[in-house]
Amino acid sequence: SECMKNLLETDPSEAARVGRVLLNAEPYELESWRLTLKAVQQSSNTQSVEKLYREGCKRMAEVGEVLPKSWETFLNQAATPNL
């Protein structure tokens, strides 16, 4: 997570790529979703962020976690503990 935060500051596109790899490995990690969404937001367009967030909402619903309706709200929330 620290490595991802550092990468987000220096290379958002690479952070987005790495984030997607992490999400494939650990799809129920909220902080990975948050960091990946931030990276995609910084390196891409809003449609990409919205699509990724919808995917995250579906994934988290599989384990009973309900995310906010908007990705903006999700990104503005404080990080929550791991499930």
Backbone as a printed PyTorch tensor [residue, N CA C, xyz], in Angstrom:
tensor([[[  0.8290,  -1.1940,   0.0000],
         [  0.0000,   0.0000,   0.0000],
         [  0.8740,   1.2590,   0.0000]],

        [[  1.9590,   1.2610,   0.7610],
         [  2.8730,   2.4050,   0.7700],
         [  3.5230,   2.5880,  -0.5980]],

        [[  3.9170,   1.4830,  -1.1860],
         [  4.5330,   1.5240,  -2.5160],
         [  3.5530,   2.1030,  -3.5220]],

        [[  2.3070,   1.6880,  -3.4150],
         [  1.2610,   2.1680,  -4.3110],
         [  1.0430,   3.6770,  -4.1140]],

        [[  1.0590,   4.1330,  -2.8680],
         [  0.8940,   5.5680,  -2.5920],
         [  2.0310,   6.3730,  -3.2030]],

        [[  3.2620,   5.8630,  -3.0730],
         [  4.4160,   6.5540,  -3.6650],
         [  4.3200,   6.5880,  -5.1800]],

        [[  3.9190,   5.4900,  -5.7580],
         [  3.7780,   5.4100,  -7.2080],
         [  2.6750,   6.3480,  -7.6980]],

        [[  1.6250,   6.4730,  -6.9240],
         [  0.5200,   7.3630,  -7.2660],
         [  1.0130,   8.8010,  -7.3970]],

        [[  1.9420,   9.1850,  -6.5410],
         [  2.4750,  10.5490,  -6.5740],
         [  3.3970,  10.7900,  -7.7660]],

        [[  4.1240,   9.7480,  -8.1720],
         [  5.1180,   9.9460,  -9.2290],
         [  4.6530,   9.5160, -10.6200]],

        [[  3.8080,   8.4860, -10.6850],
         [  3.3860,   7.9590, -11.9870],
         [  1.9840,   7.3580, -11.8870]],

        [[  0.9440,   8.1990, -11.9520],
         [ -0.4330,   7.7080, -11.7980],
         [ -0.8150,   6.6200, -12.8030]],

        [[ -0.3200,   6.6840, -14.0180],
         [ -0.6510,   5.6640, -15.0180],
         [ -0.1160,   4.3020, -14.6070]],

        [[  1.1070,   4.2830, -14.1350],
         [  1.6970,   3.0250, -13.6700],
         [  0.9990,   2.5530, -12.3950]],

        [[  0.6370,   3.4760, -11.5250],
         [ -0.1020,   3.1150, -10.3080],
         [ -1.4470,   2.4920, -10.6640]],

        [[ -2.1000,   2.9990, -11.6920],
         [ -3.3750,   2.4330, -12.1340],
         [ -3.1770,   1.0140, -12.6500]],

        [[ -2.1120,   0.7940, -13.3960],
         [ -1.8210,  -0.5440, -13.9240],
         [ -1.5410,  -1.5220, -12.7790]],

        [[ -0.6780,  -1.1160, -11.8660],
         [ -0.3340,  -1.9580, -10.7210],
         [ -1.5760,  -2.2020,  -9.8620]],

        [[ -2.3870,  -1.1700,  -9.6880],
         [ -3.6090,  -1.3120,  -8.9000],
         [ -4.5490,  -2.3510,  -9.4690]],

        [[ -4.6860,  -2.3580, -10.7670],
         [ -5.5590,  -3.3610, -11.3940],
         [ -5.0290,  -4.7780, -11.1760]],

        [[ -3.7200,  -4.9340, -11.2000],
         [ -3.1170,  -6.2370, -10.9240],
         [ -3.4190,  -6.6430,  -9.4780]],

        [[ -3.2550,  -5.7050,  -8.5480],
         [ -3.5540,  -5.9870,  -7.1400],
         [ -5.0160,  -6.3560,  -6.9390]],

        [[ -5.9050,  -5.6660,  -7.6330],
         [ -7.3360,  -5.9560,  -7.4900],
         [ -7.6870,  -7.3380,  -8.0090]],

        [[ -6.9800,  -7.7960,  -9.0260],
         [ -7.2000,  -9.1590,  -9.5070],
         [ -6.7680, -10.1790,  -8.4580]],

        [[ -5.6990,  -9.8620,  -7.7330],
         [ -5.1880, -10.7790,  -6.7170],
         [ -6.0000, -10.7050,  -5.4230]],

        [[ -6.4030,  -9.5040,  -5.0390],
         [ -7.1350,  -9.2940,  -3.7860],
         [ -8.3270,  -8.3680,  -4.0470]],

        [[ -9.4080,  -8.9110,  -4.6040],
         [-10.5280,  -8.0710,  -5.0250],
         [-11.3910,  -7.4950,  -3.8970]],

        [[-11.1370,  -7.8820,  -2.6470],
         [-11.9760,  -7.3950,  -1.5450],
         [-11.2260,  -6.4540,  -0.6090]],

        [[-10.1300,  -5.9060,  -1.0600],
         [ -9.3050,  -4.9920,  -0.2720],
         [ -9.7100,  -3.5460,  -0.5750]],

        [[-10.4090,  -2.9260,   0.3620],
         [-10.9390,  -1.5700,   0.1310],
         [ -9.8570,  -0.5390,  -0.1760]],

        [[ -8.7390,  -0.5970,   0.5300],
         [ -7.6880,   0.3900,   0.3020],
         [ -7.1000,   0.2440,  -1.1030]],

        [[ -7.0170,  -0.9730,  -1.6030],
         [ -6.5420,  -1.1630,  -2.9830],
         [ -7.5180,  -0.5480,  -3.9780]],

        [[ -8.8020,  -0.7140,  -3.7300],
         [ -9.8080,  -0.0720,  -4.5930],
         [ -9.6490,   1.4420,  -4.5460]],

        [[ -9.4840,   1.9780,  -3.3420],
         [ -9.3720,   3.4320,  -3.1840],
         [ -8.1510,   3.9590,  -3.9400]],

        [[ -7.0040,   3.3330,  -3.7380],
         [ -5.7830,   3.8040,  -4.3930],
         [ -5.8500,   3.6430,  -5.9090]],

        [[ -6.4130,   2.5320,  -6.3580],
         [ -6.5240,   2.3130,  -7.8030],
         [ -7.4670,   3.3280,  -8.4350]],

        [[ -8.5800,   3.5900,  -7.7850],
         [ -9.5130,   4.5970,  -8.3050],
         [ -8.8540,   5.9720,  -8.3790]],

        [[ -8.0730,   6.3320,  -7.3560],
         [ -7.3640,   7.6190,  -7.3810],
         [ -6.3920,   7.6670,  -8.5510]],

        [[ -5.6810,   6.5640,  -8.7590],
         [ -4.7120,   6.5150,  -9.8600],
         [ -5.4030,   6.6450, -11.2100]],

        [[ -6.5090,   5.9190, -11.3940],
         [ -7.2520,   6.0000, -12.6570],
         [ -7.8040,   7.4060, -12.8430]],

        [[ -8.2950,   7.9990, -11.7760],
         [ -8.8200,   9.3620, -11.8520],
         [ -7.7340,  10.3380, -12.3200]],

        [[ -6.5330,  10.1900, -11.7870],
         [ -5.4460,  11.1060, -12.1320],
         [ -4.8740,  10.8600, -13.5240]],

        [[ -5.0290,   9.6500, -14.0390],
         [ -4.3870,   9.3360, -15.3070],
         [ -5.3670,   9.1070, -16.4550]],

        [[ -6.6500,   9.1890, -16.1840],
         [ -7.6230,   8.8070, -17.1890],
         [ -8.8060,   9.7670, -17.1780]],

        [[ -9.9270,   9.2660, -17.7030],
         [-11.1240,  10.0950, -17.7160],
         [-12.1480,   9.5870, -16.7130]],

        [[-13.1620,  10.3700, -16.4780],
         [-14.1800,  10.0520, -15.4860],
         [-14.9170,   8.7610, -15.8150]],

        [[-15.1420,   8.4860, -17.0870],
         [-15.8480,   7.2570, -17.4610],
         [-15.0910,   6.0190, -17.0010]],

        [[-13.7840,   6.0350, -17.0910],
         [-12.9780,   4.8990, -16.6370],
         [-13.1090,   4.7000, -15.1360]],

        [[-13.1170,   5.8040, -14.3990],
         [-13.2620,   5.7250, -12.9470],
         [-14.6380,   5.1750, -12.5990]],

        [[-15.6630,   5.6620, -13.2620],
         [-17.0250,   5.1960, -12.9900],
         [-17.1720,   3.7070, -13.2840]],

        [[-16.6050,   3.2520, -14.3770],
         [-16.6790,   1.8320, -14.7470],
         [-15.9610,   0.9750, -13.7060]],

        [[-14.7690,   1.3820, -13.3150],
         [-14.0150,   0.6440, -12.3130],
         [-14.7510,   0.6440, -10.9720]],

        [[-15.3520,   1.7660, -10.6160],
         [-16.0740,   1.8370,  -9.3440],
         [-17.2890,   0.9170,  -9.3410]],

        [[-18.0070,   0.8630, -10.4490],
         [-19.1500,  -0.0690, -10.5360],
         [-18.6820,  -1.5100, -10.3380]],

        [[-17.5430,  -1.8280, -10.9180],
         [-16.9690,  -3.1650, -10.7400],
         [-16.6350,  -3.3960,  -9.2580]],

        [[-16.0670,  -2.3860,  -8.6300],
         [-15.7410,  -2.4920,  -7.2030],
         [-16.9730,  -2.6840,  -6.3460]],

        [[-18.0300,  -1.9700,  -6.6660],
         [-19.2840,  -2.1180,  -5.9120],
         [-19.8130,  -3.5410,  -6.0150]],

        [[-19.7440,  -4.1030,  -7.2090],
         [-20.2060,  -5.4880,  -7.4030],
         [-19.3440,  -6.4620,  -6.6100]],

        [[-18.0380,  -6.2730,  -6.6720],
         [-17.1200,  -7.1590,  -5.9440],
         [-17.3790,  -7.1040,  -4.4400]],

        [[-17.4850,  -5.9000,  -3.9160],
         [-17.6520,  -5.7540,  -2.4750],
         [-19.0190,  -6.2630,  -2.0250]],

        [[-20.0190,  -6.1540,  -2.8770],
         [-21.3490,  -6.6730,  -2.5490],
         [-21.3060,  -8.1920,  -2.3690]],

        [[-20.3690,  -8.8530,  -3.0540],
         [-20.2220, -10.3010,  -2.9170],
         [-19.9040, -10.7130,  -1.4830]],

        [[-19.2990,  -9.8070,  -0.7300],
         [-18.9590, -10.1030,   0.6680],
         [-19.7850,  -9.2600,   1.6400]],

        [[-20.8880,  -8.7060,   1.1350],
         [-21.8110,  -7.9740,   1.9940],
         [-21.4240,  -6.5450,   2.3010]],

        [[-20.4500,  -6.0080,   1.6170],
         [-20.0020,  -4.6310,   1.8310],
         [-20.7170,  -3.7190,   0.8440]],

        [[-21.4030,  -2.7100,   1.3560],
         [-22.1090,  -1.7620,   0.4910],
         [-21.2930,  -0.4740,   0.4320]],

        [[-20.8930,  -0.1110,  -0.7700],
         [-20.1220,   1.1170,  -0.9630],
         [-21.0620,   2.2740,  -1.2700]],

        [[-20.5980,   3.5010,  -1.0510],
         [-21.4250,   4.6710,  -1.3830],
         [-21.8230,   4.6640,  -2.8540]],

        [[-22.8720,   5.3970,  -3.1680],
         [-23.3510,   5.4350,  -4.5580],
         [-22.3550,   6.0780,  -5.5080]],

        [[-21.5700,   7.0240,  -5.0300],
         [-20.6360,   7.7110,  -5.9330],
         [-19.1890,   7.4080,  -5.5650]],

        [[-18.3700,   7.3410,  -6.5930],
         [-16.9470,   7.1020,  -6.3650],
         [-16.3050,   8.2880,  -5.6610]],

        [[-16.8410,   9.4900,  -5.8930],
         [-16.2970,  10.6720,  -5.2220],
         [-16.4430,  10.5440,  -3.7120]],

        [[-17.6160,  10.0940,  -3.2770],
         [-17.8520,   9.9070,  -1.8380],
         [-16.9150,   8.8450,  -1.2930]],

        [[-16.7770,   7.7490,  -2.0210],
         [-15.8890,   6.6690,  -1.5980],
         [-14.4550,   7.1680,  -1.4260]],

        [[-13.9680,   7.9380,  -2.3880],
         [-12.5940,   8.4350,  -2.3140],
         [-12.4060,   9.4310,  -1.1810]],

        [[-13.4600,  10.1410,  -0.8250],
         [-13.3470,  11.1320,   0.2400],
         [-13.4680,  10.5410,   1.6340]],

        [[-13.9380,   9.3020,   1.7220],
         [-14.0460,   8.6550,   3.0260],
         [-12.6720,   8.2930,   3.5470]],

        [[-12.5650,   8.2600,   4.8600],
         [-11.3230,   7.8000,   5.4790],
         [-11.1570,   6.3110,   5.1930]],

        [[ -9.9350,   5.8790,   5.0720],
         [ -9.6810,   4.4470,   4.8370],
         [-10.2590,   3.6260,   5.9750]],

        [[-10.8600,   2.5140,   5.6130],
         [-11.4620,   1.6400,   6.6070],
         [-10.5660,   0.4240,   6.8270]],

        [[-10.6820,  -0.2260,   7.9600],
         [ -9.8610,  -1.4120,   8.2160],
         [-10.1580,  -2.5260,   7.2140]],

        [[ -9.2060,  -3.4010,   7.0430],
         [ -9.4000,  -4.5580,   6.1610],
         [-10.5220,  -5.4310,   6.6700]],

        [[-11.1680,  -6.1140,   5.7270],
         [-12.2320,  -7.0400,   6.1050],
         [-11.6560,  -8.3130,   6.6670]]])
